[in-house]
Amino acid sequence: MRPKGTSRNAGQAHLVVSRGPFDARLHELVRWLDQAHAPHIDRDSQGRAVQARSGTEPAAQPRQPFPGQHWRRRREDRCKNKTKFPPRSDDRPTPTSMLAVVHLLLLSVRLPRVSRGGPRLCAAGVLDVAVQRTASGGLGIEVDPSTNVVASNIGQPTLNVGDVIVAVDGEACGTRYIGALLKPGADAYTFSIERGTPVGRKALEGIAVRICKEAAGEAKSPSIPLAGEGLDAEVSAKMLALVGALEASGPPASVTAADLSGFWRLRFTDDPRLSAGASGFGLVPGCSPTAQFQLYGQPTPDAVQCVEVIANQMSRSHQVAALKGKAEIGATGDAAGGPSGPAVSDVYTRIELGGAPQSDSGTQQYDHVLTFLGDTIRICRSGAKAAAADGAAPQPGCVRVYEKQESDRAQSDLQALVSARVVVEAKEEPEDTRPRWEVADEQRRSASGEGGPMPDSYGGIP
């Protein structure tokens, strides 16, 4: 049975302790415990210790008043249990007296009120925000079921992508999904959230990769994950929101070659230049890039390779195009209107197709700024776009999102893409609405050679 004045979820919710009376009573409790456990020493009027004579009993110690005895009576009219808890003769605390102290302390504690307005700070790093159902009946948010992290938000201005929901209406989520805590039929809720935490950033990295993988699995044929082409508008909007939330946490202070070392696979981009691939082989008729990988740090620490899988619809096979060069890491910059972060330049001086070097490769350079570097995600942007004619501020450059992969996994994915057969979508022929007798008559004339020369597709012996 819980004490009167406490909530059922007092152990789970974030408690807000009233100032003043609680501090005074806690100080009184500590002082009483300190005195109760102190050894009995006789002292004179000046406070000096007095030793008892041999054969005599030590002077009696004054009884220490139990903390709260002088103000507990004020609460007796609100407490059903009016049992008094006198201290023991040796003035030491007993389990019963300690329970009474805990009971009195709980009466000085109150739970936070439900927020009716904007966000309210209820504990360090925790906010209470009001959430209301939209006109369609939903909340307008998508929440990751394993972490309760807001993955997308189109209907709640008080929530941000990346917020971690820890409680609903004062009830802690724990390992439960928030859907299990929403009361059916309610129009408004109070979410307790944690904003800008490492847990939220880590979850957003996994959500971004999962969204891109699901979109690639639903596609009819593999292609570069380009916004508006390889990815539809809905997925592109979600990815751009996730990118903005990750970039809001701030760019890395500095980057070394060791931080970039390893395999990275392109998962999302809005750079239209990649529609033809970094190698440019996508401009060849019947060819298109389907995937892109980057490898930093091999065979030398400053080496960089960009590997692309090119689909050839003529031969219905895939080939590997590789760009090789060096990566130059510059200092952190913050250009006006441009992205902020360490500058990186990938300078490619060699291009290979199917392992054969191309003589007319030339030199290609990709300058970008590293705006986010996590455990599994790397986000980079090109320079700021030019300002519009109406004087608007320049916008951040095109974004590229890469997923870090282990060497074995990257090699396995690359091998699977190369060995897959290129799927050629059949072109739909226009429906022939002529009568069947007219179609049959045309076929007879074509077979007998009447009505003109033989078609070019006719196979004969020359």
Short mmCIF file of C-alpha atoms in Angstrom, two decimals:
data_model
loop_
_atom_site.label_atom_id
_atom_site.label_comp_id
_atom_site.label_asym_id
_atom_site.label_seq_id
_atom_site.Cartn_x
_atom_site.Cartn_y
_atom_site.Cartn_z
CA MET A 1 0.00 0.00 0.00
CA ARG A 2 1.54 3.29 -1.08
CA PRO A 3 1.56 6.36 1.22
CA LYS A 4 -1.10 8.91 0.70
CA GLY A 5 -0.03 11.80 -1.49
CA THR A 6 2.22 9.74 -3.79
CA SER A 7 1.59 8.54 -7.34
CA ARG A 8 1.44 4.96 -8.56
CA ASN A 9 4.40 5.74 -10.82
CA ALA A 10 6.43 7.67 -8.27
CA GLY A 11 9.37 5.30 -8.79
CA GLN A 12 9.33 5.73 -12.55
CA ALA A 13 8.49 9.37 -13.20
CA HIS A 14 10.94 12.22 -12.82
CA LEU A 15 10.28 13.67 -9.36
CA VAL A 16 10.19 17.39 -8.70
CA VAL A 17 11.00 18.03 -5.04
CA SER A 18 9.47 21.03 -3.37
CA ARG A 19 12.01 23.51 -2.06
CA GLY A 20 12.18 24.77 1.50
CA PRO A 21 10.41 22.29 3.81
CA PHE A 22 12.05 19.27 2.22
CA ASP A 23 15.56 20.66 2.58
CA ALA A 24 14.97 21.61 6.21
CA ARG A 25 13.53 18.21 7.13
CA LEU A 26 16.30 16.35 5.31
CA HIS A 27 18.92 18.40 7.14
CA GLU A 28 17.17 17.67 10.45
CA LEU A 29 17.08 13.93 9.63
CA VAL A 30 20.79 13.80 8.84
CA ARG A 31 21.64 15.71 12.04
CA TRP A 32 19.51 13.36 14.12
CA LEU A 33 21.06 10.22 12.60
CA ASP A 34 24.52 11.65 13.17
CA GLN A 35 23.75 12.31 16.81
CA ALA A 36 21.98 8.98 17.30
CA HIS A 37 24.97 6.97 16.06
CA ALA A 38 27.58 9.09 17.84
CA PRO A 39 29.24 7.57 20.94
CA HIS A 40 27.97 8.72 24.37
CA ILE A 41 30.42 11.22 25.83
CA ASP A 42 29.81 13.29 28.92
CA ARG A 43 30.44 16.99 28.41
CA ASP A 44 30.43 19.91 30.78
CA SER A 45 28.74 23.24 30.32
CA GLN A 46 31.65 24.41 28.16
CA GLY A 47 31.33 21.40 25.83
CA ARG A 48 34.51 19.70 27.10
CA ALA A 49 34.58 15.90 27.47
CA VAL A 50 34.39 14.69 31.10
CA GLN A 51 35.64 11.24 32.04
CA ALA A 52 33.52 9.30 34.52
CA ARG A 53 35.14 8.25 37.80
CA SER A 54 35.91 4.58 38.30
CA GLY A 55 33.05 2.66 39.81
CA THR A 56 30.46 5.18 38.79
CA GLU A 57 27.95 5.02 35.98
CA PRO A 58 28.31 7.38 33.06
CA ALA A 59 26.13 10.42 33.08
CA ALA A 60 22.75 9.95 31.51
CA GLN A 61 22.47 11.30 28.02
CA PRO A 62 19.59 13.55 27.09
CA ARG A 63 17.07 11.92 24.84
CA GLN A 64 17.36 13.06 21.23
CA PRO A 65 14.00 14.18 19.87
CA PHE A 66 12.76 12.20 16.92
CA PRO A 67 12.93 14.35 13.75
CA GLY A 68 9.54 15.61 12.81
CA GLN A 69 7.88 15.07 16.20
CA HIS A 70 7.20 18.77 16.53
CA TRP A 71 5.67 19.10 13.06
CA ARG A 72 4.26 15.62 12.52
CA ARG A 73 1.12 16.57 14.39
CA ARG A 74 0.25 19.02 11.65
CA ARG A 75 -0.12 16.10 9.25
CA GLU A 76 -2.01 13.76 11.57
CA ASP A 77 -5.33 15.08 10.30
CA ARG A 78 -4.34 13.94 6.78
CA CYS A 79 -2.84 10.61 7.71
CA LYS A 80 -5.08 7.68 8.50
CA ASN A 81 -2.35 5.98 10.50
CA LYS A 82 -1.81 8.07 13.67
CA THR A 83 0.57 5.64 15.30
CA LYS A 84 3.44 7.37 17.02
CA PHE A 85 6.96 6.10 16.61
CA PRO A 86 8.89 6.93 19.82
CA PRO A 87 12.66 6.44 19.71
CA ARG A 88 14.39 3.68 21.59
CA SER A 89 15.96 4.27 24.96
CA ASP A 90 19.42 4.35 23.44
CA ASP A 91 18.23 6.98 20.92
CA ARG A 92 19.22 4.87 17.93
CA PRO A 93 16.97 4.61 14.83
CA THR A 94 14.82 1.53 14.47
CA PRO A 95 13.29 0.09 11.27
CA THR A 96 9.94 1.46 12.35
CA SER A 97 11.30 4.95 12.84
CA MET A 98 13.08 4.82 9.49
CA LEU A 99 9.83 3.86 7.77
CA ALA A 100 8.18 6.84 9.39
CA VAL A 101 10.93 9.13 8.09
CA VAL A 102 10.55 7.75 4.55
CA HIS A 103 6.79 8.23 4.82
CA LEU A 104 7.21 11.86 5.85
CA LEU A 105 9.70 12.50 3.08
CA LEU A 106 7.35 11.08 0.48
CA LEU A 107 4.66 13.46 1.67
CA SER A 108 7.01 16.31 0.74
CA VAL A 109 7.39 15.08 -2.83
CA ARG A 110 5.03 15.91 -5.67
CA LEU A 111 4.88 14.68 -9.26
CA PRO A 112 5.19 17.10 -12.19
CA ARG A 113 2.02 18.56 -13.55
CA VAL A 114 0.88 17.85 -17.08
CA SER A 115 2.24 20.47 -19.42
CA ARG A 116 -0.47 22.48 -21.15
CA GLY A 117 1.81 24.82 -23.02
CA GLY A 118 5.29 24.62 -24.43
CA PRO A 119 8.12 22.33 -23.34
CA ARG A 120 8.79 22.23 -19.58
CA LEU A 121 12.03 21.06 -18.06
CA CYS A 122 11.29 18.35 -15.48
CA ALA A 123 14.77 16.86 -15.01
CA ALA A 124 18.27 17.22 -16.36
CA GLY A 125 18.06 16.62 -20.12
CA VAL A 126 14.34 15.70 -20.06
CA LEU A 127 11.50 17.79 -21.48
CA ASP A 128 7.74 17.43 -21.17
CA VAL A 129 5.98 18.35 -24.43
CA ALA A 130 2.30 18.33 -25.33
CA VAL A 131 1.31 16.15 -28.30
CA GLN A 132 -2.11 16.30 -29.95
CA ARG A 133 -3.77 14.18 -32.58
CA THR A 134 -4.05 15.67 -36.05
CA ALA A 135 -7.21 16.08 -38.10
CA SER A 136 -6.66 12.64 -39.64
CA GLY A 137 -6.70 11.04 -36.18
CA GLY A 138 -3.01 10.15 -36.04
CA LEU A 139 -0.05 11.82 -34.40
CA GLY A 140 1.85 12.52 -37.63
CA ILE A 141 5.07 10.89 -36.41
CA GLU A 142 6.96 7.67 -37.02
CA VAL A 143 8.75 6.15 -34.03
CA ASP A 144 11.39 3.44 -34.18
CA PRO A 145 9.86 0.45 -32.34
CA SER A 146 13.14 -0.72 -30.81
CA THR A 147 14.40 2.60 -29.42
CA ASN A 148 11.30 4.90 -29.28
CA VAL A 149 13.23 7.49 -31.29
CA VAL A 150 11.26 9.85 -33.54
CA ALA A 151 12.22 8.84 -37.09
CA SER A 152 9.99 11.28 -39.01
CA ASN A 153 7.69 14.10 -38.01
CA ILE A 154 5.12 15.95 -40.08
CA GLY A 155 2.46 16.80 -37.51
CA GLN A 156 4.01 17.72 -34.14
CA PRO A 157 5.82 21.07 -33.88
CA THR A 158 6.99 20.30 -30.32
CA LEU A 159 8.92 17.20 -31.42
CA ASN A 160 12.12 16.92 -33.43
CA VAL A 161 13.52 14.05 -35.43
CA GLY A 162 15.92 12.23 -33.12
CA ASP A 163 14.01 12.86 -29.87
CA VAL A 164 13.97 9.86 -27.52
CA ILE A 165 10.55 9.31 -25.91
CA VAL A 166 11.11 8.04 -22.36
CA ALA A 167 7.60 8.39 -20.86
CA VAL A 168 3.98 8.98 -21.87
CA ASP A 169 1.72 10.82 -19.42
CA GLY A 170 4.20 10.19 -16.61
CA GLU A 171 4.49 6.44 -17.24
CA ALA A 172 8.01 5.33 -18.16
CA CYS A 173 8.37 3.45 -21.44
CA GLY A 174 11.23 1.20 -20.41
CA THR A 175 11.49 -1.52 -23.06
CA ARG A 176 7.88 -1.03 -24.23
CA TYR A 177 6.87 0.66 -27.47
CA ILE A 178 5.02 3.94 -26.91
CA GLY A 179 2.00 2.60 -28.78
CA ALA A 180 1.29 0.38 -25.78
CA LEU A 181 1.13 3.44 -23.49
CA LEU A 182 -1.19 5.64 -25.57
CA LYS A 183 -4.66 5.71 -24.07
CA PRO A 184 -7.28 4.86 -26.73
CA GLY A 185 -9.58 7.75 -27.56
CA ALA A 186 -7.42 10.46 -25.99
CA ASP A 187 -6.85 13.58 -28.07
CA ALA A 188 -3.70 14.80 -26.29
CA TYR A 189 -0.74 13.27 -24.51
CA THR A 190 2.32 14.44 -22.63
CA PHE A 191 5.60 12.99 -23.87
CA SER A 192 8.75 13.09 -21.76
CA ILE A 193 11.65 13.26 -24.20
CA GLU A 194 15.42 13.41 -24.23
CA ARG A 195 16.83 15.66 -26.96
CA GLY A 196 20.30 15.71 -28.47
CA THR A 197 21.56 12.55 -26.76
CA PRO A 198 24.08 10.01 -28.12
CA VAL A 199 21.34 7.38 -27.94
CA GLY A 200 19.19 9.36 -30.36
CA ARG A 201 22.05 9.97 -32.77
CA LYS A 202 23.02 6.30 -32.76
CA ALA A 203 19.43 5.28 -33.45
CA LEU A 204 19.13 7.78 -36.32
CA GLU A 205 22.15 6.23 -38.01
CA GLY A 206 20.50 2.81 -37.99
CA ILE A 207 17.15 4.24 -39.11
CA ALA A 208 18.76 6.00 -42.10
CA VAL A 209 20.46 2.81 -43.27
CA ARG A 210 17.30 0.76 -42.79
CA ILE A 211 15.16 3.19 -44.80
CA CYS A 212 17.61 3.11 -47.72
CA LYS A 213 17.87 -0.68 -47.64
CA GLU A 214 14.08 -1.09 -47.66
CA ALA A 215 13.76 1.33 -50.57
CA ALA A 216 16.47 -0.51 -52.53
CA GLY A 217 14.78 -3.86 -51.88
CA GLU A 218 11.47 -2.59 -53.22
CA ALA A 219 13.06 -1.26 -56.43
CA LYS A 220 12.63 -3.33 -59.61
CA SER A 221 16.32 -3.01 -60.47
CA PRO A 222 19.33 -1.73 -58.48
CA SER A 223 20.38 1.85 -59.09
CA ILE A 224 22.25 4.70 -57.46
CA PRO A 225 20.18 5.89 -54.44
CA LEU A 226 19.57 9.30 -55.96
CA ALA A 227 16.73 11.46 -54.65
CA GLY A 228 13.98 11.72 -57.22
CA GLU A 229 15.33 8.89 -59.42
CA GLY A 230 16.46 5.82 -57.50
CA LEU A 231 14.41 6.89 -54.46
CA ASP A 232 10.86 8.24 -54.45
CA ALA A 233 9.84 11.60 -53.01
CA GLU A 234 8.62 10.21 -49.66
CA VAL A 235 11.83 8.32 -48.91
CA SER A 236 13.91 11.28 -50.05
CA ALA A 237 12.05 13.64 -47.70
CA LYS A 238 12.60 11.27 -44.75
CA MET A 239 16.29 10.94 -45.54
CA LEU A 240 16.79 14.70 -45.82
CA ALA A 241 15.10 15.16 -42.41
CA LEU A 242 17.36 12.50 -40.88
CA VAL A 243 20.42 14.14 -42.44
CA GLY A 244 19.41 17.51 -40.98
CA ALA A 245 18.94 16.00 -37.52
CA LEU A 246 22.36 14.31 -37.59
CA GLU A 247 24.09 17.43 -38.90
CA ALA A 248 22.46 19.48 -36.13
CA SER A 249 24.59 17.59 -33.59
CA GLY A 250 27.64 19.33 -35.07
CA PRO A 251 30.51 18.34 -37.36
CA PRO A 252 33.60 16.52 -36.08
CA ALA A 253 36.21 18.80 -34.57
CA SER A 254 38.98 17.19 -36.62
CA VAL A 255 39.46 14.24 -38.94
CA THR A 256 42.49 12.08 -39.61
CA ALA A 257 43.19 9.46 -42.24
CA ALA A 258 42.52 6.76 -39.65
CA ASP A 259 38.98 8.07 -39.11
CA LEU A 260 38.16 7.61 -42.81
CA SER A 261 39.99 4.31 -43.26
CA GLY A 262 37.85 1.43 -44.51
CA PHE A 263 34.98 0.70 -46.88
CA TRP A 264 32.04 3.08 -47.26
CA ARG A 265 28.93 2.41 -49.37
CA LEU A 266 26.81 5.20 -50.81
CA ARG A 267 23.29 5.00 -49.36
CA PHE A 268 21.73 8.34 -50.30
CA THR A 269 22.50 11.43 -52.35
CA ASP A 270 20.74 14.36 -53.97
CA ASP A 271 23.71 15.18 -56.24
CA PRO A 272 22.45 14.98 -59.86
CA ARG A 273 26.01 14.47 -61.11
CA LEU A 274 25.97 10.92 -59.75
CA SER A 275 23.19 9.91 -62.16
CA ALA A 276 26.03 9.17 -64.61
CA GLY A 277 28.36 7.96 -61.88
CA ALA A 278 31.62 9.45 -60.67
CA SER A 279 33.41 7.56 -63.45
CA GLY A 280 31.14 8.98 -66.15
CA PHE A 281 30.41 5.56 -67.72
CA GLY A 282 26.73 6.13 -67.09
CA LEU A 283 26.76 8.47 -70.09
CA VAL A 284 27.42 5.55 -72.45
CA PRO A 285 24.19 4.45 -74.17
CA GLY A 286 22.72 1.40 -72.46
CA CYS A 287 24.88 1.79 -69.33
CA SER A 288 23.97 3.05 -65.86
CA PRO A 289 25.62 2.95 -62.40
CA THR A 290 23.92 0.75 -59.81
CA ALA A 291 26.14 1.11 -56.71
CA GLN A 292 29.14 3.04 -55.42
CA PHE A 293 31.77 2.16 -52.82
CA GLN A 294 34.69 4.14 -51.41
CA LEU A 295 37.85 2.74 -49.88
CA TYR A 296 40.21 4.93 -47.85
CA GLY A 297 43.63 4.02 -46.51
CA GLN A 298 44.68 1.22 -48.89
CA PRO A 299 47.33 0.55 -50.02
CA THR A 300 48.72 3.74 -48.42
CA PRO A 301 47.20 5.87 -45.64
CA ASP A 302 46.38 8.73 -48.02
CA ALA A 303 45.04 6.53 -50.85
CA VAL A 304 41.38 6.62 -51.93
CA GLN A 305 39.42 4.49 -54.38
CA CYS A 306 35.91 4.93 -55.74
CA VAL A 307 34.43 1.68 -57.09
CA GLU A 308 31.23 1.73 -59.15
CA VAL A 309 29.15 -1.12 -60.53
CA ILE A 310 28.03 -0.35 -64.09
CA ALA A 311 25.05 -2.18 -65.61
CA ASN A 312 25.24 -2.84 -69.38
CA GLN A 313 21.81 -3.52 -70.83
CA MET A 314 23.28 -4.59 -74.17
CA SER A 315 25.29 -7.48 -72.71
CA ARG A 316 22.99 -7.82 -69.69
CA SER A 317 25.99 -7.94 -67.38
CA HIS A 318 27.80 -5.75 -64.85
CA GLN A 319 31.27 -4.32 -64.95
CA VAL A 320 33.41 -2.64 -62.30
CA ALA A 321 34.76 0.87 -62.81
CA ALA A 322 37.40 2.11 -60.36
CA LEU A 323 38.85 5.56 -59.76
CA LYS A 324 42.13 5.71 -57.85
CA GLY A 325 43.98 8.61 -56.32
CA LYS A 326 44.77 10.36 -53.04
CA ALA A 327 42.69 12.06 -50.33
CA GLU A 328 43.75 15.42 -48.94
CA ILE A 329 42.36 16.42 -45.55
CA GLY A 330 42.28 20.14 -44.81
CA ALA A 331 41.42 22.25 -41.81
CA THR A 332 37.91 22.84 -40.53
CA GLY A 333 36.24 25.67 -42.37
CA ASP A 334 32.97 27.57 -42.16
CA ALA A 335 32.34 29.35 -45.44
CA ALA A 336 29.55 31.91 -45.62
CA GLY A 337 26.35 30.07 -46.43
CA GLY A 338 28.24 26.81 -46.83
CA PRO A 339 28.55 23.70 -44.68
CA SER A 340 30.82 23.65 -41.65
CA GLY A 341 33.31 20.87 -40.99
CA PRO A 342 36.67 19.42 -42.01
CA ALA A 343 37.40 19.82 -45.72
CA VAL A 344 38.34 16.74 -47.75
CA SER A 345 39.48 16.59 -51.40
CA ASP A 346 39.43 13.31 -53.32
CA VAL A 347 41.81 13.66 -56.28
CA TYR A 348 41.53 10.79 -58.80
CA THR A 349 44.29 10.41 -61.39
CA ARG A 350 43.53 6.91 -62.74
CA ILE A 351 40.34 5.27 -64.05
CA GLU A 352 39.94 1.55 -64.75
CA LEU A 353 37.12 -0.41 -66.37
CA GLY A 354 37.09 -4.15 -65.79
CA GLY A 355 40.67 -3.90 -64.49
CA ALA A 356 41.96 -2.22 -67.67
CA PRO A 357 43.27 1.36 -67.33
CA GLN A 358 41.69 4.02 -69.49
CA SER A 359 44.15 6.20 -71.39
CA ASP A 360 41.92 9.28 -71.57
CA SER A 361 41.01 9.31 -67.88
CA GLY A 362 42.48 12.68 -66.92
CA THR A 363 42.18 14.05 -63.38
CA GLN A 364 38.96 14.32 -61.41
CA GLN A 365 38.58 16.06 -58.06
CA TYR A 366 35.71 15.98 -55.61
CA ASP A 367 35.86 18.63 -52.87
CA HIS A 368 33.49 18.20 -49.96
CA VAL A 369 33.00 19.05 -46.29
CA LEU A 370 32.49 16.38 -43.64
CA THR A 371 29.39 17.51 -41.73
CA PHE A 372 28.83 14.36 -39.64
CA LEU A 373 30.95 11.34 -38.73
CA GLY A 374 29.40 8.60 -36.60
CA ASP A 375 30.07 4.97 -35.90
CA THR A 376 28.26 3.78 -39.04
CA ILE A 377 27.36 6.93 -41.03
CA ARG A 378 29.43 9.56 -42.82
CA ILE A 379 27.72 12.65 -44.26
CA CYS A 380 29.52 15.01 -46.60
CA ARG A 381 28.39 18.01 -48.63
CA SER A 382 29.84 19.84 -51.58
CA GLY A 383 30.36 23.61 -51.50
CA ALA A 384 27.49 26.04 -51.08
CA LYS A 385 25.18 26.49 -54.02
CA ALA A 386 25.20 29.85 -55.77
CA ALA A 387 22.79 32.46 -54.44
CA ALA A 388 19.57 32.97 -56.33
CA ALA A 389 18.98 36.03 -58.50
CA ASP A 390 16.52 37.49 -55.97
CA GLY A 391 19.29 37.81 -53.40
CA ALA A 392 18.38 34.79 -51.30
CA ALA A 393 21.08 33.27 -49.12
CA PRO A 394 23.08 30.40 -50.65
CA GLN A 395 21.97 26.93 -49.68
CA PRO A 396 24.20 24.08 -48.46
CA GLY A 397 25.61 21.93 -51.23
CA CYS A 398 24.49 18.48 -52.33
CA VAL A 399 24.67 15.75 -49.73
CA ARG A 400 26.09 12.24 -49.85
CA VAL A 401 25.45 9.67 -47.11
CA TYR A 402 27.81 6.69 -46.79
CA GLU A 403 27.49 3.61 -44.59
CA LYS A 404 30.65 2.12 -43.09
CA GLN A 405 31.06 -1.58 -43.88
CA GLU A 406 33.50 -4.25 -42.88
CA SER A 407 35.86 -5.47 -45.59
CA ASP A 408 34.25 -8.92 -45.89
CA ARG A 409 30.76 -7.52 -46.15
CA ALA A 410 31.72 -4.90 -48.72
CA GLN A 411 33.49 -7.48 -50.87
CA SER A 412 30.48 -9.82 -50.59
CA ASP A 413 28.01 -7.08 -51.61
CA LEU A 414 30.23 -6.04 -54.51
CA GLN A 415 30.54 -9.62 -55.75
CA ALA A 416 26.77 -10.16 -55.53
CA LEU A 417 26.10 -7.01 -57.56
CA VAL A 418 28.62 -7.91 -60.26
CA SER A 419 27.40 -11.49 -60.66
CA ALA A 420 23.71 -10.50 -60.89
CA ARG A 421 22.11 -10.45 -64.31
CA VAL A 422 20.92 -7.13 -65.63
CA VAL A 423 17.14 -7.00 -65.86
CA VAL A 424 15.91 -5.30 -69.01
CA GLU A 425 12.39 -4.00 -68.71
CA ALA A 426 10.29 -4.95 -71.71
CA LYS A 427 8.78 -2.05 -73.57
CA GLU A 428 5.01 -2.06 -73.74
CA GLU A 429 3.74 -2.30 -77.31
CA PRO A 430 0.75 -0.15 -78.22
CA GLU A 431 -2.49 -2.07 -78.38
CA ASP A 432 -3.54 -3.02 -81.92
CA THR A 433 -7.21 -2.15 -82.37
CA ARG A 434 -7.52 -3.31 -86.00
CA PRO A 435 -9.82 -6.21 -86.90
CA ARG A 436 -8.22 -9.64 -86.78
CA TRP A 437 -8.86 -10.29 -90.50
CA GLU A 438 -6.88 -7.14 -91.36
CA VAL A 439 -3.96 -8.20 -89.17
CA ALA A 440 -3.96 -11.71 -90.69
CA ASP A 441 -4.04 -10.29 -94.22
CA GLU A 442 -1.01 -8.08 -93.43
CA GLN A 443 0.90 -11.07 -92.05
CA ARG A 444 0.18 -13.12 -95.25
CA ARG A 445 1.43 -10.32 -97.49
CA SER A 446 4.61 -9.96 -95.42
CA ALA A 447 5.30 -13.71 -95.57
CA SER A 448 4.80 -13.93 -99.39
CA GLY A 449 6.92 -10.85 -100.09
CA GLU A 450 4.05 -8.78 -101.32
CA GLY A 451 3.68 -5.16 -100.44
CA GLY A 452 7.35 -4.11 -100.37
CA PRO A 453 10.83 -5.31 -99.45
CA MET A 454 11.49 -7.93 -96.83
CA PRO A 455 11.92 -6.62 -93.28
CA ASP A 456 15.46 -6.08 -91.98
CA SER A 457 14.97 -8.69 -89.27
CA TYR A 458 14.46 -11.43 -91.82
CA GLY A 459 17.13 -14.06 -91.32
CA GLY A 460 18.31 -15.66 -94.53
CA ILE A 461 21.48 -17.11 -95.99
CA PRO A 462 23.33 -14.44 -97.99
#
